[in-house]
Coordinates of C-alpha atoms in Angstrom, one line a residue:
M181 CA 124.3 264.6 202.5
K182 CA 122.9 267.9 201.4
K183 CA 120.0 267.9 199.0
L184 CA 120.6 270.0 196.0
F185 CA 117.9 272.6 195.3
I186 CA 117.4 276.3 195.2
F187 CA 115.9 277.8 198.4
A188 CA 113.6 280.7 197.8
A189 CA 110.7 282.7 199.3
A190 CA 107.2 281.5 198.5
V191 CA 106.2 282.3 195.0
M192 CA 103.0 284.4 194.7
G193 CA 101.2 285.5 191.7
L194 CA 103.7 283.8 189.4
G195 CA 102.3 282.8 186.0
L196 CA 103.3 279.2 185.4
V197 CA 103.3 277.0 182.3
S198 CA 103.0 273.3 183.0
C199 CA 101.8 270.2 181.1
D200 CA 100.2 269.2 184.4
Q201 CA 98.4 272.5 185.0
V202 CA 94.6 272.2 185.6
D203 CA 92.5 273.5 182.7
L204 CA 90.0 276.2 183.6
P205 CA 86.4 275.9 182.3
N206 CA 85.9 278.0 179.2
P207 CA 89.4 279.3 179.1
P208 CA 90.1 282.5 177.1
A209 CA 91.9 282.3 173.8
Q210 CA 95.6 282.6 174.1
S211 CA 97.5 284.2 171.3
N212 CA 100.9 284.6 173.1
P213 CA 101.8 281.4 175.0
Q214 CA 104.0 281.9 177.9
E215 CA 107.6 280.7 177.8
A216 CA 108.6 277.4 179.4
L217 CA 109.2 277.8 183.1
F218 CA 112.7 276.2 182.9
D219 CA 114.9 276.0 179.8
K220 CA 116.2 272.4 179.2
S221 CA 119.5 273.8 177.9
D222 CA 120.2 274.9 181.5
L223 CA 120.3 271.2 182.6
E224 CA 122.9 268.5 181.8
V225 CA 123.1 265.0 183.2
V226 CA 126.0 262.6 182.5
A227 CA 127.0 259.1 183.4
D228 CA 128.6 258.6 186.8
P229 CA 132.2 257.6 186.1
A230 CA 132.2 255.1 188.9
A231 CA 129.2 253.2 187.6
A232 CA 131.1 251.5 184.8
D233 CA 133.1 249.3 187.3
A234 CA 130.5 249.2 190.1
V235 CA 128.0 246.5 190.9
Y236 CA 125.5 248.0 193.4
N237 CA 124.4 245.4 195.9
L238 CA 120.9 246.6 196.7
T239 CA 120.7 244.6 200.0
D240 CA 123.8 246.3 201.3
Y241 CA 122.6 249.7 200.3
Q242 CA 119.3 249.1 201.9
N243 CA 120.9 247.9 205.2
E244 CA 123.2 250.9 205.3
G245 CA 120.4 253.4 204.5
M246 CA 122.2 254.6 201.4
L247 CA 120.9 255.7 198.0
V248 CA 122.0 254.1 194.7
P249 CA 123.7 256.6 192.3
L250 CA 122.3 256.7 188.8
A251 CA 124.0 259.7 187.1
D252 CA 125.8 263.0 187.8
I253 CA 124.3 266.4 187.3
A254 CA 126.9 268.3 185.3
K255 CA 124.9 271.5 184.9
M256 CA 121.9 273.0 186.6
D257 CA 121.5 276.8 186.0
N258 CA 118.7 279.3 186.2
V259 CA 116.3 277.2 188.2
P260 CA 113.2 279.4 188.9
S261 CA 113.0 280.9 192.4
G262 CA 110.9 278.7 194.6
F263 CA 111.3 275.5 192.5
E264 CA 113.7 272.6 192.5
V265 CA 114.6 270.1 189.8
M266 CA 113.7 266.5 190.3
F267 CA 113.8 263.3 188.2
S268 CA 111.9 260.1 187.6
G269 CA 113.4 257.1 185.9
K270 CA 112.7 254.0 183.9
V271 CA 114.8 250.9 183.4
S272 CA 115.1 248.5 180.4
G273 CA 117.0 245.4 179.6
G274 CA 117.5 246.9 176.1
L275 CA 116.3 250.3 174.8
D276 CA 112.5 249.9 175.2
F277 CA 111.6 252.2 178.1
S278 CA 107.9 251.4 178.1
G279 CA 107.6 250.4 181.8
A280 CA 106.4 252.4 184.7
E281 CA 108.4 255.3 186.1
F282 CA 110.0 255.3 189.5
A283 CA 110.9 258.2 191.8
C284 CA 114.4 259.5 192.0
E285 CA 116.1 261.8 194.5
V286 CA 118.7 264.6 193.9
V287 CA 121.5 264.6 196.4
D288 CA 124.9 266.3 196.3
G289 CA 124.9 266.7 192.5
K290 CA 123.7 263.2 191.8
V291 CA 120.5 261.6 190.6
M292 CA 119.9 258.7 193.1
V293 CA 117.2 256.2 193.9
K294 CA 116.2 254.2 197.0
P295 CA 117.4 250.6 196.9
D296 CA 113.9 249.1 197.4
V297 CA 112.5 251.3 194.7
F298 CA 115.2 250.3 192.3
N299 CA 114.8 246.7 193.2
G300 CA 111.1 246.9 192.2
A301 CA 112.1 248.5 188.9
L302 CA 114.7 245.7 188.2
R303 CA 111.9 243.1 188.7
T304 CA 110.1 244.5 185.7
V305 CA 113.2 243.5 183.6
S306 CA 113.9 240.2 185.3
K307 CA 113.0 238.5 188.6
N308 CA 116.1 236.4 188.4
P309 CA 118.1 237.2 191.6
V310 CA 121.5 237.5 189.8
D311 CA 123.6 240.5 188.9
L312 CA 121.8 242.5 186.2
T313 CA 123.0 245.2 183.8
V314 CA 120.1 247.5 182.9
N315 CA 119.8 250.8 181.1
V316 CA 118.3 253.8 182.9
Q317 CA 116.6 256.8 181.4
L318 CA 116.0 259.9 183.5
Y319 CA 113.1 262.4 183.0
P320 CA 113.6 265.8 184.6
Y321 CA 110.8 268.0 186.0
I322 CA 110.5 271.0 188.3
V323 CA 108.4 271.1 191.4
S324 CA 107.2 274.0 193.5
V325 CA 108.8 274.0 197.0
A326 CA 105.7 275.6 198.5
N327 CA 103.3 273.4 196.7
P328 CA 104.8 270.0 195.8
T329 CA 101.7 269.0 193.9
F330 CA 102.6 271.5 191.2
T331 CA 105.0 270.0 188.7
A332 CA 106.1 271.0 185.2
K333 CA 107.9 268.6 182.9
V334 CA 111.2 269.6 181.3
E335 CA 111.0 268.5 177.7
T336 CA 114.2 266.4 177.6
V337 CA 115.4 262.9 178.4
F338 CA 118.8 261.9 179.7
G339 CA 120.5 258.5 179.2
P340 CA 120.5 255.7 178.7
F341 CA 123.0 255.0 181.5
A342 CA 124.2 251.5 182.2
I343 CA 123.8 250.4 185.8
N344 CA 125.0 247.1 187.3
A345 CA 123.1 245.9 190.3
T346 CA 122.5 242.9 192.5
P347 CA 118.8 242.7 193.4
F348 CA 117.4 241.6 196.7
A349 CA 117.4 237.9 197.5
P350 CA 114.1 236.3 196.6
T351 CA 111.6 235.8 199.4
A352 CA 111.3 232.2 198.3
V353 CA 113.9 230.1 196.5
I354 CA 112.7 228.4 193.3
E355 CA 114.8 225.4 192.3
E356 CA 115.7 224.3 188.8
A357 CA 113.5 221.1 189.0
Y358 CA 110.7 219.5 191.0
Y359 CA 109.4 216.0 191.3
L360 CA 105.9 214.7 191.6
L361 CA 105.7 211.8 194.1
L362 CA 102.8 209.4 194.2
S363 CA 101.6 207.3 197.1
T364 CA 98.6 204.9 197.7
D365 CA 98.4 205.7 201.4
G366 CA 99.7 209.3 201.7
S367 CA 102.6 208.3 204.0
T368 CA 104.8 206.0 202.0
W369 CA 106.9 207.8 199.4
T370 CA 109.4 206.3 197.0
A371 CA 111.3 207.4 194.0
Q372 CA 110.1 204.5 192.0
N373 CA 107.3 206.2 190.2
A374 CA 108.4 209.8 190.6
V375 CA 107.9 212.2 187.7
K376 CA 110.4 214.9 187.0
S377 CA 109.2 218.3 185.9
T378 CA 109.8 219.9 182.5
H379 CA 110.5 223.6 182.2
S380 CA 111.0 226.2 179.5
S381 CA 114.4 227.6 178.5
S382 CA 113.8 230.7 180.7
N383 CA 115.2 231.1 184.2
V384 CA 112.9 229.7 186.9
Y385 CA 112.2 233.1 188.4
D386 CA 110.9 234.7 185.2
D387 CA 109.0 231.5 184.3
P388 CA 108.1 229.8 187.6
E389 CA 105.8 227.2 185.9
F390 CA 106.8 223.5 185.8
T391 CA 104.9 220.7 184.1
F392 CA 104.5 217.0 185.0
I393 CA 103.1 214.4 182.6
Y394 CA 102.0 211.2 184.3
S395 CA 100.6 208.2 182.5
A396 CA 98.7 205.6 184.4
E397 CA 97.6 202.2 183.1
A398 CA 94.0 201.2 184.0
S399 CA 95.3 198.8 186.6
D400 CA 97.1 201.7 188.3
A401 CA 94.1 204.0 188.4
A402 CA 93.3 203.7 192.1
P403 CA 93.2 207.0 193.9
M404 CA 96.7 208.3 194.5
Y405 CA 98.0 210.8 196.9
W406 CA 100.6 213.2 195.6
K407 CA 103.0 215.8 196.7
I408 CA 105.7 218.0 195.1
V409 CA 109.3 218.1 196.3
P410 CA 112.2 220.2 195.0
E411 CA 115.2 218.4 193.4
S412 CA 117.3 219.0 196.6
V413 CA 114.8 217.0 198.6
F414 CA 114.4 214.3 196.0
S415 CA 118.2 213.7 195.9
S416 CA 118.5 213.4 199.7
D417 CA 115.4 212.5 201.8
L418 CA 111.9 212.2 200.3
N419 CA 110.4 212.9 203.7
A420 CA 112.4 216.1 204.3
Q421 CA 110.9 219.6 204.0
P422 CA 109.9 221.4 202.0
W423 CA 107.1 219.5 200.3
Y424 CA 103.9 220.8 198.8
T425 CA 100.5 219.2 198.8
P426 CA 97.3 220.3 197.1
V427 CA 94.4 222.3 198.4
F428 CA 91.7 222.0 195.8
A429 CA 89.8 225.1 194.7
D430 CA 86.9 223.3 193.0
S431 CA 84.9 220.1 193.1
F432 CA 86.4 218.9 189.9
L433 CA 89.8 218.7 191.6
S434 CA 91.3 220.5 188.6
N435 CA 93.1 223.4 190.3
G436 CA 94.1 224.9 193.6
T437 CA 97.0 226.0 195.7
L438 CA 100.0 224.3 197.0
E439 CA 100.5 224.2 200.8
A440 CA 104.0 223.8 202.2
N441 CA 104.8 221.0 204.6
S442 CA 101.2 220.0 205.3
T443 CA 100.3 216.5 206.6
E444 CA 97.0 216.7 204.9
M445 CA 97.3 214.8 201.6
G446 CA 94.7 215.4 198.9
Q447 CA 93.7 212.6 196.5
N448 CA 93.4 213.5 192.8
I449 CA 95.1 211.1 190.4
S450 CA 92.4 208.5 190.0
V451 CA 91.9 207.9 186.3
S452 CA 93.9 206.0 183.7
G453 CA 95.7 207.6 180.8
A454 CA 97.8 210.7 180.6
Q455 CA 97.6 213.4 183.3
V456 CA 99.1 216.8 183.0
M457 CA 99.9 219.0 186.0
T458 CA 101.3 222.5 185.8
I459 CA 102.6 224.1 189.0
N460 CA 103.6 227.8 189.6
M461 CA 106.2 228.0 192.3
E462 CA 105.9 231.8 192.6
T463 CA 102.1 231.8 193.3
L464 CA 102.2 228.2 194.8
S465 CA 99.3 227.2 192.6
F466 CA 98.5 224.3 190.3
Q467 CA 96.4 223.3 187.3
Y468 CA 95.5 219.7 186.6
Q469 CA 93.9 218.1 183.5
V470 CA 93.6 214.9 181.6
G471 CA 96.2 214.8 178.7
F472 CA 94.5 214.4 175.4
P473 CA 96.6 212.4 172.8
Q474 CA 94.9 214.3 170.0
L475 CA 92.3 216.9 169.2
Y476 CA 89.7 216.3 166.5
T477 CA 88.4 219.1 164.3
P478 CA 84.8 218.6 163.4
G479 CA 83.4 221.3 161.1
E480 CA 81.8 222.1 157.7
S481 CA 84.7 220.5 155.8
N482 CA 83.9 217.1 157.2
G483 CA 80.1 217.3 157.9
W484 CA 80.7 218.0 161.6
N485 CA 81.9 214.4 161.9
A486 CA 84.9 214.3 164.3
S487 CA 85.7 210.7 163.2
A488 CA 86.2 212.0 159.7
S489 CA 88.2 215.1 160.6
Q490 CA 91.9 215.7 160.6
I491 CA 93.6 215.8 164.0
L492 CA 96.1 217.8 165.9
T493 CA 98.7 215.8 167.7
T494 CA 101.0 216.5 170.6
Q495 CA 104.3 215.4 172.1
N496 CA 103.7 217.1 175.5
Y497 CA 99.9 217.4 176.0
T498 CA 100.4 221.1 175.9
D499 CA 101.3 222.1 172.3
Y500 CA 99.1 220.6 169.5
T501 CA 99.9 220.9 165.8
G502 CA 98.5 219.6 162.5
Y503 CA 97.4 220.2 159.0
L504 CA 93.7 220.8 158.4
Y505 CA 91.6 221.3 155.3
L506 CA 89.0 223.9 156.5
T507 CA 85.9 225.5 155.0
G508 CA 83.7 227.7 157.0
D509 CA 83.3 226.9 160.6
F510 CA 84.9 224.2 162.9
K511 CA 85.7 223.4 166.5
F512 CA 88.2 221.4 168.5
N513 CA 87.1 218.2 170.3
P514 CA 89.2 215.8 172.4
D515 CA 87.1 212.9 171.4
T516 CA 84.6 211.9 168.6
G517 CA 81.4 212.4 170.6
W518 CA 79.6 215.5 171.6
D519 CA 79.8 215.2 175.4
G520 CA 80.4 218.9 176.1
R521 CA 84.1 218.9 175.9
D522 CA 84.3 220.5 172.5
F523 CA 85.5 224.1 172.3
G524 CA 85.7 227.0 169.9
C525 CA 86.1 230.7 170.6
N526 CA 84.4 233.5 172.4
N527 CA 85.8 236.2 170.0
P528 CA 86.2 235.8 166.3
F529 CA 89.7 235.1 165.0
E530 CA 91.6 237.9 163.3
Y531 CA 93.1 237.2 159.9
A532 CA 95.8 239.2 158.0
G533 CA 98.9 238.9 155.9
S534 CA 100.0 236.8 152.9
P535 CA 100.1 233.9 153.4
L536 CA 96.9 234.4 155.4
V537 CA 97.4 233.9 159.2
G538 CA 94.6 233.8 161.7
E539 CA 95.1 234.2 165.4
G540 CA 92.7 233.9 168.3
I541 CA 92.0 232.2 171.7
A542 CA 90.0 229.0 171.5
D543 CA 88.4 229.3 174.9
G544 CA 84.7 229.5 174.2
G545 CA 81.7 227.7 172.7
N546 CA 81.3 229.6 169.4
N547 CA 82.5 228.0 166.2
I548 CA 85.8 229.2 164.8
N549 CA 85.4 230.6 161.3
V550 CA 88.1 230.6 158.7
A551 CA 88.4 233.6 156.4
Q552 CA 89.1 231.5 153.3
A553 CA 88.7 227.8 152.5
G554 CA 92.0 225.9 152.2
V555 CA 94.8 224.0 153.9
Y556 CA 96.0 225.4 157.2
F557 CA 98.8 224.5 159.5
V558 CA 97.3 224.9 163.0
T559 CA 99.1 225.3 166.3
L560 CA 97.2 225.3 169.7
N561 CA 98.6 225.8 173.2
Y562 CA 96.1 223.9 175.3
P563 CA 96.7 225.7 178.7
T564 CA 96.3 229.2 177.1
R565 CA 94.2 228.1 174.1
A566 CA 96.2 230.5 172.0
T567 CA 95.7 229.3 168.4
V568 CA 97.3 230.2 165.1
L569 CA 96.1 229.1 161.7
T570 CA 98.6 229.6 158.9
M571 CA 97.3 229.1 155.4
I572 CA 99.4 226.8 153.1
D573 CA 99.6 228.6 149.8
T574 CA 102.3 226.2 148.4
Y575 CA 104.2 223.1 149.4
G576 CA 107.4 222.1 147.6
L577 CA 110.8 220.3 147.7
I578 CA 113.9 222.2 148.7
G579 CA 117.5 221.0 148.8
D580 CA 120.7 220.5 146.9
A581 CA 119.3 217.3 145.4
T582 CA 116.8 219.4 143.5
E583 CA 117.3 221.7 140.6
G584 CA 116.4 224.7 142.7
G585 CA 119.0 224.0 145.4
W586 CA 118.5 225.3 148.9
D587 CA 117.3 228.7 147.6
N588 CA 114.3 227.9 145.5
S589 CA 111.5 225.4 146.2
T590 CA 110.3 223.0 143.5
P591 CA 106.5 223.3 143.8
L592 CA 104.1 220.5 144.3
T593 CA 100.5 220.6 143.1
M594 CA 97.6 219.8 145.4
T595 CA 95.8 216.9 143.8
S596 CA 93.2 216.5 146.5
P597 CA 92.7 218.2 149.9
L598 CA 96.0 217.8 151.9
V599 CA 97.7 215.7 149.1
Y600 CA 100.4 217.3 146.9
S601 CA 102.2 215.7 144.0
A602 CA 104.6 216.5 141.1
D603 CA 107.2 215.0 138.8
V604 CA 110.5 216.2 140.1
K605 CA 114.0 215.8 138.7
L606 CA 116.4 214.7 141.5
K607 CA 120.2 214.7 141.3
G608 CA 122.4 211.7 142.0
S609 CA 123.7 213.3 145.2
G610 CA 122.5 215.7 147.9
E611 CA 119.4 215.9 150.1
F612 CA 116.0 217.5 150.2
K613 CA 113.1 218.4 152.5
F614 CA 109.5 219.6 152.2
R615 CA 108.6 223.2 153.1
A616 CA 105.5 225.4 152.9
N617 CA 105.0 228.9 151.6
N618 CA 108.6 229.1 150.3
G619 CA 109.8 229.6 153.8
W620 CA 111.3 227.7 156.7
D621 CA 108.7 228.3 159.4
I622 CA 106.8 225.2 158.3
N623 CA 108.8 222.3 157.0
L624 CA 108.9 218.5 157.1
G625 CA 111.7 216.0 157.0
G626 CA 113.1 212.7 158.4
N627 CA 111.7 209.3 157.5
L628 CA 109.5 209.4 154.4
S629 CA 107.0 207.1 156.2
V630 CA 106.8 209.3 159.3
L631 CA 107.6 212.9 158.4
T632 CA 108.2 215.2 161.3
A633 CA 108.2 219.0 161.7
G634 CA 111.7 220.3 161.3
G635 CA 112.9 216.7 160.7
D636 CA 116.3 215.8 159.1
N637 CA 117.2 216.2 155.5
I638 CA 116.2 213.3 153.2
A639 CA 118.9 211.7 151.0
T640 CA 118.2 211.5 147.3
P641 CA 117.3 208.1 146.0
G642 CA 119.5 208.7 142.9
E643 CA 119.5 210.7 139.7
G644 CA 116.3 210.7 137.7
T645 CA 112.7 211.9 137.4
Y646 CA 110.4 210.9 140.3
T647 CA 106.8 211.3 141.1
V648 CA 106.9 212.8 144.5
T649 CA 103.7 212.7 146.6
L650 CA 103.2 214.4 150.0
D651 CA 100.3 213.1 152.0
L652 CA 99.1 215.4 154.8
S653 CA 95.6 213.9 155.0
Q654 CA 96.4 211.5 157.9
V655 CA 98.9 211.1 160.7
P656 CA 101.7 210.2 160.5
Y657 CA 102.4 212.5 157.5
S658 CA 104.2 210.7 154.8
A659 CA 105.6 210.9 151.3
T660 CA 106.4 208.6 148.4
V661 CA 109.2 209.1 145.8
V662 CA 108.6 206.8 142.8
K663 CA 110.9 206.7 139.9
K664 CA 109.3 207.1 136.5

């Protein structure tokens, strides 16, 4: 294939205008800027008609030494002598072309790209090795044939162009699920006490992290050997390859790498209670920690007494939530003592909005300060320590059993910290829930004795006026509905 560009003699003494041109020290004032080196109206790039029905298998193109077509050049006129027009590109799963540019080539009137280069670009959209449809934008520039380091951008963009492609096969297959196997001797493995991983809703290549939660009774707390096996091995032969065993990175046995098919078995699980292990099957690494059933919140509002503080609870030992009455400073603590496991922040939390929302990372030893005293709904992701504090301005009833229906909350009044109450008229039919800040991000439902986040609607007890009291001061959260 013949590369499309304009052959010319070397350019000498040509005044050039370029956004990449080096600035001279103390340049003279310029009252008459030079014209652009290349007029963008002389260039037109359009979609390749064949691209709509094509799925470019990048492995095949790589093996055949072929380039992947991205678009057709419909017009290229008046290219300056001694220069050629080239392109760079960006890909996006949508229309946000904020990623890194990749180099393209111009061949036989087409803008093309090397398969391995395009595969790298696709991985910025998704690492999932399935057919992908992406949008491509192209950015033209001209380059000197005699001095390729000199380039000048053409102030225009072409695209987006839809491209369908099959990326390279992954270097390592990641399965949909993995199992944690435990053994007292490191050689006898059974499925009896195996723990299956949990995973996010993302595909396993874009999110290669898997979590295991293992709970041991005190009588089972003898040192245990462990290994990880993929679901395909678990369903066939527990001694088959591949398996992965730990190589610990620290003396606390809290993290390290996973070694494939090693006969060296590392002991780690040796305490009672909940254990949480997170593995990354792309980097072959793991993090290991004790699972805390709750986090206490000692601070100024409770005299720095963890036993008297509100708690955050968890269903998965990863995400913790709870309602707190906060004034001034506070910290998180997995127990009621001060044994060095409490944690706060390194950098102050940032607060904004209405209702007030504070965000920060609780990964340090400094106290966390709240911008304003009040009730907050707090979420904390323990592995990342990402923390959000949402101030509760109002709490109310909502539903077709109330006079406001499902559109308007019936407000409750805070009678004491974390306790809300009001006399409310309820209808003879319908349902209701509790929600905060007249929105649906924070709401409670289900059983009145054990209210849960996002729980089911609650049936009306019948027509009449009721004193409704919502108690968020202790877990489980509860409510009473007493007829007057």
